[in-house]
Coordinates of C-alpha atoms and ligand atoms in Angstrom, one line a residue:
Chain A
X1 CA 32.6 3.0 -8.5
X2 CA 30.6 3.1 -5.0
X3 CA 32.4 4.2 -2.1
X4 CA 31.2 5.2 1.7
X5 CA 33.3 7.8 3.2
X6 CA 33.3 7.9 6.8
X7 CA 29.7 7.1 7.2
X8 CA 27.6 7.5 10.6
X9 CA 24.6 5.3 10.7
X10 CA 22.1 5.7 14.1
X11 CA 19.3 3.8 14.9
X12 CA 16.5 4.8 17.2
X13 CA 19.2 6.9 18.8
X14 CA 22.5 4.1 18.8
X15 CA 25.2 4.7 17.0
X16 CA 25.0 1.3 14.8
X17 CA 27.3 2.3 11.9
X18 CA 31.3 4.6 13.0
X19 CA 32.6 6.3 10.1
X20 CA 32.2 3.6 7.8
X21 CA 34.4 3.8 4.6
X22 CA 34.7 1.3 1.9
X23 CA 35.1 1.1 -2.0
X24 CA 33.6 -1.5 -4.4
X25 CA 34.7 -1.5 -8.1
X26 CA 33.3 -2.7 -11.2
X27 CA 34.0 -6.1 -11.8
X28 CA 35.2 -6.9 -8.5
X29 CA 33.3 -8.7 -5.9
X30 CA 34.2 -7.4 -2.1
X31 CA 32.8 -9.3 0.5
X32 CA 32.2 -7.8 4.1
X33 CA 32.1 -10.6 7.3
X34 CA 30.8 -10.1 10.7
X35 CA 28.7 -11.3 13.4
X36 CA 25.5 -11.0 14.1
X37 CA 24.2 -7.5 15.2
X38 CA 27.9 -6.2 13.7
X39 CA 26.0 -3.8 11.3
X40 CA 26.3 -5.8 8.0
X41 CA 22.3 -5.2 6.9
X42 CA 22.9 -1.7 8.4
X43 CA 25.9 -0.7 5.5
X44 CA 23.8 -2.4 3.0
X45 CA 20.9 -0.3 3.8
X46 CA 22.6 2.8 4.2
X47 CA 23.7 2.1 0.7
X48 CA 20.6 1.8 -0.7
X49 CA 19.4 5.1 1.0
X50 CA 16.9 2.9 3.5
X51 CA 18.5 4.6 6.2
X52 CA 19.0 8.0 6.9
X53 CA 22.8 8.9 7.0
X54 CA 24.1 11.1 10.0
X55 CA 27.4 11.8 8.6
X56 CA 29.8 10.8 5.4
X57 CA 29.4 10.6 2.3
X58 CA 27.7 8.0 -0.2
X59 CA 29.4 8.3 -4.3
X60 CA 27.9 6.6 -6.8
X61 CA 31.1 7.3 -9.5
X62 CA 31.4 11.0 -9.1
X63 CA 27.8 11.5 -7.7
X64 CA 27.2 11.9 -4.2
X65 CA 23.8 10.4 -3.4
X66 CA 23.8 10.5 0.2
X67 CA 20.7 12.2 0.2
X68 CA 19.3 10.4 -2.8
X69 CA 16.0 8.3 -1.8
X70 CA 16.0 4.8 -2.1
X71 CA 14.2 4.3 -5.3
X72 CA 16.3 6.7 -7.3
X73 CA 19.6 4.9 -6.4
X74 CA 17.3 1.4 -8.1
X75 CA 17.2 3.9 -10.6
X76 CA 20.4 4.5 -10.8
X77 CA 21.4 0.6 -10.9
X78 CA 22.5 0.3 -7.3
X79 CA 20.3 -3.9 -6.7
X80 CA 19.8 -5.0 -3.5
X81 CA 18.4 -8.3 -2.5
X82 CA 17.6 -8.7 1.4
X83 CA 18.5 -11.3 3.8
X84 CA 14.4 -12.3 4.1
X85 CA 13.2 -12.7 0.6
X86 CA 10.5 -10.2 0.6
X87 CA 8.4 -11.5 -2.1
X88 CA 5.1 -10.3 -3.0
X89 CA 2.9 -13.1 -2.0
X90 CA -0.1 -12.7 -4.6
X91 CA 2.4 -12.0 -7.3
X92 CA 3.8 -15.5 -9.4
X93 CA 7.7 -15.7 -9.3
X94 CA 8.3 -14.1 -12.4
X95 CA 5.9 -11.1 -11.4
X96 CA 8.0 -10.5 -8.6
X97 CA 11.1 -10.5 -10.8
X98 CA 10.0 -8.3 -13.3
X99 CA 8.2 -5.8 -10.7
X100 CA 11.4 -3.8 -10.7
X101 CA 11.0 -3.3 -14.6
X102 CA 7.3 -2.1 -13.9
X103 CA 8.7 0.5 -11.0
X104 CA 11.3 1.7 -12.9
X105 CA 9.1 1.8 -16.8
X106 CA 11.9 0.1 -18.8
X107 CA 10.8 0.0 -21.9
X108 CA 9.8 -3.9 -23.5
X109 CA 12.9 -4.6 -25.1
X110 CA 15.3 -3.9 -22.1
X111 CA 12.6 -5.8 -19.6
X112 CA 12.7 -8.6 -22.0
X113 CA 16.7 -8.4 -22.5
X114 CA 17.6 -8.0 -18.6
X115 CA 14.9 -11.3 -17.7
X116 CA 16.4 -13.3 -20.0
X117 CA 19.6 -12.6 -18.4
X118 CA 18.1 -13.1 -15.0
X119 CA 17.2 -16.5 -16.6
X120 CA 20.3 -17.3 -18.3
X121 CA 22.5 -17.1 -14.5
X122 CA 19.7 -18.6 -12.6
X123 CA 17.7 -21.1 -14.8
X124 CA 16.0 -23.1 -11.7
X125 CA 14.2 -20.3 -11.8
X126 CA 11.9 -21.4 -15.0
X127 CA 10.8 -24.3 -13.2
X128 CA 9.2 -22.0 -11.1
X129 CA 8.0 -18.9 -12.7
X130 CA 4.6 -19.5 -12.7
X131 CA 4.3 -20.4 -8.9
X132 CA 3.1 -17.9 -6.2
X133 CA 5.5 -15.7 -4.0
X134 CA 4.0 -17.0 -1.2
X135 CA 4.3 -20.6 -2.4
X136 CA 8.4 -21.0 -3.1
X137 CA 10.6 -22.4 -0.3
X138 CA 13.3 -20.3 1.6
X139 CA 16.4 -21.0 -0.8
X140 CA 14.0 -21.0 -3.4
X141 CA 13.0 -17.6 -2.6
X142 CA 16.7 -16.5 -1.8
X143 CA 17.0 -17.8 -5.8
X144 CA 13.7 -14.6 -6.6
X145 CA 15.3 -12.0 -4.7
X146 CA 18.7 -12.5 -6.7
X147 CA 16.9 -12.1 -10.2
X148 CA 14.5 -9.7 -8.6
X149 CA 18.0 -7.2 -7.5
X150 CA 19.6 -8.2 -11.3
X151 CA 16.6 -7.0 -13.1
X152 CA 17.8 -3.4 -11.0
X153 CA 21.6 -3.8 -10.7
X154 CA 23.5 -2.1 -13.6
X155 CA 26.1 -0.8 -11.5
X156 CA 26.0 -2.2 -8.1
X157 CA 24.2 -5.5 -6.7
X158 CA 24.5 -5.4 -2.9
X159 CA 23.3 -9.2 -1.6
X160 CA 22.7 -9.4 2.6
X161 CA 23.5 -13.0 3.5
X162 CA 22.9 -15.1 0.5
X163 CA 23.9 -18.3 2.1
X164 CA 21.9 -18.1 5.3
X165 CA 19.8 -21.0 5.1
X166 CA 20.5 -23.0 2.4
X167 CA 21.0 -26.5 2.1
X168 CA 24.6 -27.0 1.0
X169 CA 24.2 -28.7 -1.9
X170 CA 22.1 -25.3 -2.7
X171 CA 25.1 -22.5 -1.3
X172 CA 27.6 -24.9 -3.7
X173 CA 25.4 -24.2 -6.5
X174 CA 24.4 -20.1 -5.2
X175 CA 28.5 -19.6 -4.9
X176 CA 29.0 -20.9 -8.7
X177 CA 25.8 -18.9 -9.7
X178 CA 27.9 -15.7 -8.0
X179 CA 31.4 -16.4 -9.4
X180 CA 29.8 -16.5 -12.9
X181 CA 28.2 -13.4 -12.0
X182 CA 31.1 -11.6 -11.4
X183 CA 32.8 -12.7 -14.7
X184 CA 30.0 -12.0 -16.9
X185 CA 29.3 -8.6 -15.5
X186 CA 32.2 -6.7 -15.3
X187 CA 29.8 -3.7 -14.8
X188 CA 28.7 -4.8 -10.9
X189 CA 30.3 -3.5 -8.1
X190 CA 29.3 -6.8 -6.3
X191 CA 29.2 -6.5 -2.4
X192 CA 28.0 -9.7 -0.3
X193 CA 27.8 -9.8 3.4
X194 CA 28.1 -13.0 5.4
X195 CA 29.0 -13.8 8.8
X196 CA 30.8 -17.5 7.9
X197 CA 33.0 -16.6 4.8
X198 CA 34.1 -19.8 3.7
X199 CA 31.9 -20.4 0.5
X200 CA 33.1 -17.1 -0.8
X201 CA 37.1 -17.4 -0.3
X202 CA 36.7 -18.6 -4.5
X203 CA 34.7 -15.2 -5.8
X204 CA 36.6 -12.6 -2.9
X205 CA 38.5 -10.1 -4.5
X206 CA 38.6 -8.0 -1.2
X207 CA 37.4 -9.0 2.1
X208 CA 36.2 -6.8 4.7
X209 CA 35.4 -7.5 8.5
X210 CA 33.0 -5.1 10.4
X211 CA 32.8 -5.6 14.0
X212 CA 30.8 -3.3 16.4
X213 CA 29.6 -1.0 13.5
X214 CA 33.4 0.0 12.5
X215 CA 35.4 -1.9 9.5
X216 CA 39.0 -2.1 10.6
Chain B
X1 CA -44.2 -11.8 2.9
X2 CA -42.2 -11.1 -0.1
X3 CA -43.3 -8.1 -0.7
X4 CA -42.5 -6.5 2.3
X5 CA -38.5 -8.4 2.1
X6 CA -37.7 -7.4 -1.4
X7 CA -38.4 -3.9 -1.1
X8 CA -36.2 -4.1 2.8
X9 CA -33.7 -5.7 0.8
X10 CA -33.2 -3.0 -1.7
X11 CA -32.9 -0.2 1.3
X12 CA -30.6 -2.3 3.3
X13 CA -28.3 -2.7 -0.1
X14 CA -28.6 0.8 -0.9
X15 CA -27.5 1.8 2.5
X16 CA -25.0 -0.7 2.0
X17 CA -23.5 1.2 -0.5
X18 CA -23.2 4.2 0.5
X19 CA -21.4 2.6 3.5
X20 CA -18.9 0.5 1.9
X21 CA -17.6 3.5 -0.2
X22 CA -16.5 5.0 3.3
X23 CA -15.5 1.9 4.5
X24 CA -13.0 0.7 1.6
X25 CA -11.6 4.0 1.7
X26 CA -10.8 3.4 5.2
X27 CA -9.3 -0.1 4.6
X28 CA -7.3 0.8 1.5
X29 CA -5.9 4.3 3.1
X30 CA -5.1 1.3 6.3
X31 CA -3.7 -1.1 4.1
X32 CA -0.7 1.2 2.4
X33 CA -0.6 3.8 4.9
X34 CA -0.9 1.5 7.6
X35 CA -2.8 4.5 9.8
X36 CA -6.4 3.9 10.7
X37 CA -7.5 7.5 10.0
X38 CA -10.0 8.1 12.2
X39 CA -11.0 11.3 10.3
X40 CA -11.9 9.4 7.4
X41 CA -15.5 9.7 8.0
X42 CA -15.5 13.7 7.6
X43 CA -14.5 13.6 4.6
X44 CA -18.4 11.2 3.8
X45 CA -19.8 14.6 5.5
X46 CA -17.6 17.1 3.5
X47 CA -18.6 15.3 0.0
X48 CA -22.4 15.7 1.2
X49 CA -21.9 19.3 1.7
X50 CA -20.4 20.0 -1.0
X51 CA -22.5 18.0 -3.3
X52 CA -25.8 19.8 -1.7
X53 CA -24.1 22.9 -1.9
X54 CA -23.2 22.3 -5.9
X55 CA -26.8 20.8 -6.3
X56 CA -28.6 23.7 -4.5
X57 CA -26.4 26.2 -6.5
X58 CA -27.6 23.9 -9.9
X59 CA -31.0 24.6 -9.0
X60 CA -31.1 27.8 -8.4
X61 CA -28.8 29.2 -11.5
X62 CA -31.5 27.4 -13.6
X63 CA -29.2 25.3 -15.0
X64 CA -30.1 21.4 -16.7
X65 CA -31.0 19.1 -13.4
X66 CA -29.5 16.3 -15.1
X67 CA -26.2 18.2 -14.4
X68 CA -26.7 17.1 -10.8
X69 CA -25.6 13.8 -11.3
X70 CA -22.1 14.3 -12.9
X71 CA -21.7 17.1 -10.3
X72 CA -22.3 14.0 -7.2
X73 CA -19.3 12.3 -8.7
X74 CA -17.7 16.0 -9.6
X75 CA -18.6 17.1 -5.9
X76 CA -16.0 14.1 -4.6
X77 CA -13.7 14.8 -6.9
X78 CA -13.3 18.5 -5.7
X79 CA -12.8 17.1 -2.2
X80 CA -10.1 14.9 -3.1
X81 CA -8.2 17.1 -5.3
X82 CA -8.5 19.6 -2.3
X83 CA -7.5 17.4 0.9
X84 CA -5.9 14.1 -0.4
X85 CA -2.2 15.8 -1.6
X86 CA -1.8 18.5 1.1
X87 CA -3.5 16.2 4.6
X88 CA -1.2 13.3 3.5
X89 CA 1.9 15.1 2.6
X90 CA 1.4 18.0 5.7
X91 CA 0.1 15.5 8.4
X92 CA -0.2 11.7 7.4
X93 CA 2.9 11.0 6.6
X94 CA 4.1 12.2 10.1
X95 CA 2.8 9.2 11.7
X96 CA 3.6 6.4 9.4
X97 CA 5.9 3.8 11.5
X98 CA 5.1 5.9 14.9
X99 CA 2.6 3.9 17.4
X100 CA -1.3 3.7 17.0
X101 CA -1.6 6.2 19.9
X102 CA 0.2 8.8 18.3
X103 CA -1.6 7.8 14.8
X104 CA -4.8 8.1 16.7
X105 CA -4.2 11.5 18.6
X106 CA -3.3 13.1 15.2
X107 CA -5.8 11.7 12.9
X108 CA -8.0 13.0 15.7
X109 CA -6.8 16.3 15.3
X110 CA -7.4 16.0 12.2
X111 CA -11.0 14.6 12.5
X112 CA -11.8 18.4 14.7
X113 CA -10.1 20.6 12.6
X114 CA -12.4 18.6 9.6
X115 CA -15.4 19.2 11.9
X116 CA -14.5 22.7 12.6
X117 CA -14.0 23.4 9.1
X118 CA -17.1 22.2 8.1
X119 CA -19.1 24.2 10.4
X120 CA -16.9 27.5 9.5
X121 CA -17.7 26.8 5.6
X122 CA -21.3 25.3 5.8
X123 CA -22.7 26.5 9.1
X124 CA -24.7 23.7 11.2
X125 CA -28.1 23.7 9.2
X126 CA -29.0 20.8 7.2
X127 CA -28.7 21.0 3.8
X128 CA -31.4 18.8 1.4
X129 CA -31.2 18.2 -1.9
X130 CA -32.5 15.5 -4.0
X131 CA -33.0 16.2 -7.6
X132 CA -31.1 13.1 -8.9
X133 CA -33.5 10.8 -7.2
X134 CA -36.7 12.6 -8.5
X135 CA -35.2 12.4 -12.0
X136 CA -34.7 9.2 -11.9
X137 CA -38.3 8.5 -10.1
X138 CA -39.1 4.6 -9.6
X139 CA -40.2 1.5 -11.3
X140 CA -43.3 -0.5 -10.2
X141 CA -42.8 -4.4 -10.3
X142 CA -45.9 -6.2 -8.9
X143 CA -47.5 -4.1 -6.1
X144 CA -43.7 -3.1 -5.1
X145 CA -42.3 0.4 -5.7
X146 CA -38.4 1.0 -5.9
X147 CA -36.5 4.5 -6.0
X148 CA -34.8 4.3 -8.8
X149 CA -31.5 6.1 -7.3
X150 CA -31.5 3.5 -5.4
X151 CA -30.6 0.6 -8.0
X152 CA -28.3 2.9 -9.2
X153 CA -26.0 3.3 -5.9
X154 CA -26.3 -0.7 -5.7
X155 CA -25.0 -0.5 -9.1
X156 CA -22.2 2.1 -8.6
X157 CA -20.8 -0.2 -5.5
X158 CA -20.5 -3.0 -7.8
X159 CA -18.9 -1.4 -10.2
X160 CA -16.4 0.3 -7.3
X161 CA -15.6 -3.2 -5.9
X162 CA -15.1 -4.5 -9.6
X163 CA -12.8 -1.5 -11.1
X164 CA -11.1 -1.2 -7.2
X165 CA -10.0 -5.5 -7.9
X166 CA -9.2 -4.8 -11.5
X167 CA -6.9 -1.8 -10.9
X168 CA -5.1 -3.5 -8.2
X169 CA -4.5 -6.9 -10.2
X170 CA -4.4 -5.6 -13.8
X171 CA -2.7 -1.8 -13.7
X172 CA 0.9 -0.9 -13.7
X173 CA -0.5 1.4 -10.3
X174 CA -2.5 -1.3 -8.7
X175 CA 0.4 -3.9 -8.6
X176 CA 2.8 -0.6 -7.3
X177 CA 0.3 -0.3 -4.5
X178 CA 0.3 -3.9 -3.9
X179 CA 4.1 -4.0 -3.8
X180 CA 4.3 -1.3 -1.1
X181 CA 1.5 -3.3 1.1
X182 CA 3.7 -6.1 0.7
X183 CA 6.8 -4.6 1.7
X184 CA 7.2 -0.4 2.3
X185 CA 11.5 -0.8 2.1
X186 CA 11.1 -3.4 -0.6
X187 CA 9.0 -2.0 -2.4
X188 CA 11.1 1.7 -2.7
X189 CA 15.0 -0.9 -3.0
X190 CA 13.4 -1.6 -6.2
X191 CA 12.5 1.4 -7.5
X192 CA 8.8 2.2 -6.5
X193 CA 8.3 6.0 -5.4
X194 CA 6.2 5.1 -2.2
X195 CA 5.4 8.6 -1.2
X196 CA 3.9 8.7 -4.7
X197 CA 1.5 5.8 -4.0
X198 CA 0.8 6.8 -0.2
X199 CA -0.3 9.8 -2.1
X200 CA -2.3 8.5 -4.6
X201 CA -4.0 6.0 -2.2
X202 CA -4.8 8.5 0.6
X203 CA -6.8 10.5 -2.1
X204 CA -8.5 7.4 -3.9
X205 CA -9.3 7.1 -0.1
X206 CA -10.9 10.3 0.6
X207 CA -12.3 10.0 -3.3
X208 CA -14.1 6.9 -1.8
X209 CA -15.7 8.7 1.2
X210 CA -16.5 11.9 -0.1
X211 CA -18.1 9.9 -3.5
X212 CA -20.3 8.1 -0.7
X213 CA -21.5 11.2 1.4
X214 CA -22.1 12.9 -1.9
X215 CA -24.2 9.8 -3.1
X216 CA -26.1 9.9 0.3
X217 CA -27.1 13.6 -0.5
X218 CA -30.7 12.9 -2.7
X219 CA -31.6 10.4 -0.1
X220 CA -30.1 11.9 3.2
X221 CA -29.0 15.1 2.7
X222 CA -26.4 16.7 4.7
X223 CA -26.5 17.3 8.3
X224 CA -24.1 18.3 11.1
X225 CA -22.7 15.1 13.0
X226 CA -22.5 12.9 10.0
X227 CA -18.6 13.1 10.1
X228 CA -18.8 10.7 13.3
X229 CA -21.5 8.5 13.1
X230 CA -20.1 7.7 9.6
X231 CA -16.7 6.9 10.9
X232 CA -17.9 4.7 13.5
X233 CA -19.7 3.0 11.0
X234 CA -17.1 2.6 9.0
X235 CA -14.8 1.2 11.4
X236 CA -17.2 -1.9 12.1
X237 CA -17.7 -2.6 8.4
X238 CA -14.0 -2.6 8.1
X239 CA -13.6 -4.6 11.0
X240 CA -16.5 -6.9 10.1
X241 CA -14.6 -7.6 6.6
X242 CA -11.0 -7.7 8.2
X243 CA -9.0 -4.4 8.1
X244 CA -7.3 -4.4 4.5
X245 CA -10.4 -6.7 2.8
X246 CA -11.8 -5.0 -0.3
X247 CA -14.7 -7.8 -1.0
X248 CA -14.6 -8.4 2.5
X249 CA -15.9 -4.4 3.3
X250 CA -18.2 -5.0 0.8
X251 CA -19.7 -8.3 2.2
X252 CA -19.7 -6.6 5.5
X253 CA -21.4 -3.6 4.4
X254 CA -24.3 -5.9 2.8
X255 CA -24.3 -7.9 6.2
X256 CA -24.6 -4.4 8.3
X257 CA -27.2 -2.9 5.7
X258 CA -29.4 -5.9 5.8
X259 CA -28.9 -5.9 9.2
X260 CA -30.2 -2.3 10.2
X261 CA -33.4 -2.4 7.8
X262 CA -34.2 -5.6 9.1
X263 CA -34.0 -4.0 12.8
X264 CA -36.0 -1.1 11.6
X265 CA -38.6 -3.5 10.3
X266 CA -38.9 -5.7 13.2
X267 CA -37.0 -4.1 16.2
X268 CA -36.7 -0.6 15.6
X269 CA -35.0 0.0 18.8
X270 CA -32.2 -1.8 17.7
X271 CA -31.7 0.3 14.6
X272 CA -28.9 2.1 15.9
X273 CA -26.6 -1.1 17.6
X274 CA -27.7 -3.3 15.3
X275 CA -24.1 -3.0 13.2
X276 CA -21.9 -3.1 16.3
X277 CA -24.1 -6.6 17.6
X278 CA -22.8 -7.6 14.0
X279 CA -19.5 -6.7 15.1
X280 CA -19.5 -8.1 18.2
X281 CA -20.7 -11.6 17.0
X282 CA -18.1 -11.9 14.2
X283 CA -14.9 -10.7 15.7
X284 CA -15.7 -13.0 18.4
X285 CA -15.6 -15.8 16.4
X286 CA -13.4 -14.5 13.8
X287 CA -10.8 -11.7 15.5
X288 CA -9.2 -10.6 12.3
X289 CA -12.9 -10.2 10.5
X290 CA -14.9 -12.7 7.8
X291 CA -11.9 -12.2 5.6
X292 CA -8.9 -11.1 7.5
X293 CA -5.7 -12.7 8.5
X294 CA -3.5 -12.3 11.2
X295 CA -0.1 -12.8 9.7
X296 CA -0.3 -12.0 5.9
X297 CA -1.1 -8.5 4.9
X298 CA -3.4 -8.3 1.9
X299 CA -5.1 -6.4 -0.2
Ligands
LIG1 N1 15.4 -1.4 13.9 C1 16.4 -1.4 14.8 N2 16.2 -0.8 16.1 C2 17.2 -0.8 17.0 N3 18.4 -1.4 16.8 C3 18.7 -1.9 15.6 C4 17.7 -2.0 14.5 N4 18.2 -2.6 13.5 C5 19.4 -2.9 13.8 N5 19.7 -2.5 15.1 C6 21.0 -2.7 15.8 O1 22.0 -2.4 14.9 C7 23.1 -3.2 15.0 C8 23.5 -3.8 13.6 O2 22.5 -4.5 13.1 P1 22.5 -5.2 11.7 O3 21.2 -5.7 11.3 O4 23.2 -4.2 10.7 O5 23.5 -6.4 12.0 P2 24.0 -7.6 11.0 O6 25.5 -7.5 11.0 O7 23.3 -7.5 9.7 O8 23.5 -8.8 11.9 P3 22.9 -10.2 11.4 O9 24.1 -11.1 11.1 O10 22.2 -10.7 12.7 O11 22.0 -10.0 10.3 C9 22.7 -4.4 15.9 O12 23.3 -4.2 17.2 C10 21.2 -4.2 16.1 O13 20.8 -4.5 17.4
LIG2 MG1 21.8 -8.7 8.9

């Protein structure tokens, strides 16, 4: 469905990505380990088309969008949520979820359809739909930026380190939340990074390690 | 006592005005952009040739005088359309993520290349023109006489700051633009073309200016120089209200206005530093301005 082929990432002249290649496929959730500073942001955001690419190739099924920018590939259903939240502060919960449905024009119906789905996987979210950006916790938050990249993802949802910070009791609820995901979407390419696997060993189909910019 | 205070009051709001349109312009174009364009100010002197220019030319075709008050607004309209698209997409976006020096040196550039221009296309005589304000003439109340026009640019501030909050809370735009001051890269991973709203915001930026150099026309004319001393007044409103602050420009303008007719009246020496004192005074007690913050970035 999305695959990397041989992809050369550089940042502010270091080589941070090596001819990266990997393949994520509908339905199937691939997760990809490392440590810090091992380049796990850096694949996501190459992805995305945050990055420029040096060399390699990006496919989104049979298109290549290497050169695509970043908000076409949103358009194109590719969701990404960050390892920092990145809320809009001024903006209630909900705002922020649906601000992906006001970027990318979808029409009422398929706003309404895709929140109520965003809902239906992640209903502590109601508690707190009215309540600021700026004004939700850090796992909280983690919670908005899921819904925020589901309102985008139709064929890929790309997640940087959902775990990081949670409370346990919170990354035990967070893994259900992303094994149900991946049987109720059979259309996500799902790809989550994290450098301790062991909450995901129950939703990996694949598991990838990338050390020093290069996935062996 | 009053009599003499009201009347100040009135010129220190108008001048108020016509400051805070340069002045939001400059914190808007800062708060997406995230470039203090130091050139912002020419663009206050191009709208006030241009609007003389178009007044003059009104005049002498013979057409209707009242056609010289769409033709203000008309006037910064033209200078938008012309320099907003191409100066962000040739040269601003060059320097968006680079260091303030090198966002400085170009915007700079651009600043003497605007100056230059000006001078090419205008020549460096004065230009006067104030047909609106005689139209409009003035109302007695009491034994006080105000200029009409100048109600009028108090009004058309208000009704900026209003529409400016409106747009960014209410429209589909505003909350893009809000997004992308939030967060650039999350604002474009979910689907928000930012070069489309650095685009629109640079020109609603030099819209801004240009509108308040054209306004400043029937009361001030046009004169070589005005690109500067407009810019440096600019920057201390902006300051004054916190880089980024709508409502806080717009309180600092009034505090700056107020300011300067009150140093006319009483210390006319003062006239001229009489906004920078203001300055002084409030970023040392408050760094980031009456209504700035250091950490969150707002709009
Ligand atoms: N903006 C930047 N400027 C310079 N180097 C960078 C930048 N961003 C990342 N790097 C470098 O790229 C490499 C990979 O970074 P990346 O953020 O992808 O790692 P990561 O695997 O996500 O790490 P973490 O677990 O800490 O999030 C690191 O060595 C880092 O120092
Ligand atoms: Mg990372």
């Amino acid at each position: 469905m999305l695959r990397m082929e041989d992809v050369t990432v550089a940042i502010a002249g270091v080589q941070v990505l090596r001819s990266v290649s990997l393949g994520l496929t509908s339905g199937r959730t691939t997760i990809l380990i490392g440590r810090n500073g091992a380049g796990k942001t850096t694949t996501l955001r190459a992805i995305m088309g945050l990055l420029p690419v040096e060399a390699g190739a990006v496919h989104l099924g049979e298109q290549e969008i290497g050169t695509t920018p970043a908000y076409q590939r949103a358009a194109q259903g590719i969701g990404y949520a960050p390892e920092d939240r990145r809320l809009v502060p001024e903006f209630t919960v909900e705002d922020n979820i649906l601000l992906p449905a006001l970027a990318l024009s979808l029409p009422a119906p398929e706003r309404a359809r895709r929140l109520d789905e965003v809902y239906a996987l992640l209903p502590q979210l109601l508690t707190m739909r009215t309540r600021p950006g700026g004004g939700v916790s850090g796992g909280q938050g983690k919670m908005v930026a899921l819904g925020r990249a589901l309102m985008v993802a139709r064929t890929a949802l790309l997640l940087d380190e959902p775990f990081q910070g949670l409370a346990p009791a919170l990354a035990l609820d967070y893994a259900r939340t992303l094994g149900e995901l991946r049987r109720g979407r059979p259309d996500l390419a799902i790809l989550i990074t994290e450098s301790t696997p062991a909450l995901l060993d129950a939703i990996a189909d694949e598991t990838l390690q990338i050390e020093r910019g290069a996935i062996n | 006592m009053l009599d003499t205070l009201i009347p100040l009051a009135v010129d220190g709001l108008a001048s108020a005005a016509l400051i805070f349109f340069v002045a939001v312009g400059l914190t808007l174009v800062f708060s997406v952009l995230r470039v203090l364009n130091v050139a912002h100010g020419s663009f206050y002197a191009i709208g006030a040739y241009v609007a003389a220019s178009i007044g003059l030319w009104i005049a002498s075709a013979g057409l209707n005088p009242w056609l010289s008050f769409p033709a203000l607004v008309f006037s910064a309209a033209i200078v938008a359309a012309l320099f907003g698209p191409l100066v962000e997409r040739c040269l601003m976006r060059w320097t968006y993520g680079k260091s303030e020096a090198i966002q400085i040196l170009v915007t700079f550039g651009l600043f003497l290349i605007l100056e230059d221009l000006q001078r090419i296309v205008f020549g460096v005589r004065s230009l006067a023109e104030d047909t609106p304000m005689q139209l409009l003439g003035s109302t007695q109340i009491g034994d006080v006489v105000y200029l009409n026009y100048q109600l009028l640019l108090i009004g058309l501030a208000v009704i900026v700051v209003v529409g400016l909050r409106i747009m960014l809370t209410k429209t589909r735009i505003g909350r893009l633009v809000t997004a992308v001051v939030a967060d650039r890269e999350m604002a474009q991973s979910i689907g928000i073309n930012t070069n489309r709203v650095f685009i629109l915001s640079f020109t609603l930026g030099v819209f801004l200016a240009a509108l308040g150099g054209a306004l400043a026309t029937p009361t001030a004319g046009a004169a070589p120089g005005l690109g500067a001393e407009t810019m440096v007044l600019a920057f201390a409103v902006a300051a004054i209200g916190g880089l980024g602050q709508i409502e806080g420009a717009a309180l600092a303008a009034i505090i700056v206005g107020l300011a300067r007719v009150l140093a006319i009246y009483f210390a006319p020496s003062l006239d001229a530093v009489a906004p920078y004192i203001v300055m002084l005074v409030v970023l040392l007690v408050r760094p980031y301005g009456l209504f700035g913050q250091a950490a969150t970035r707002r709009i």
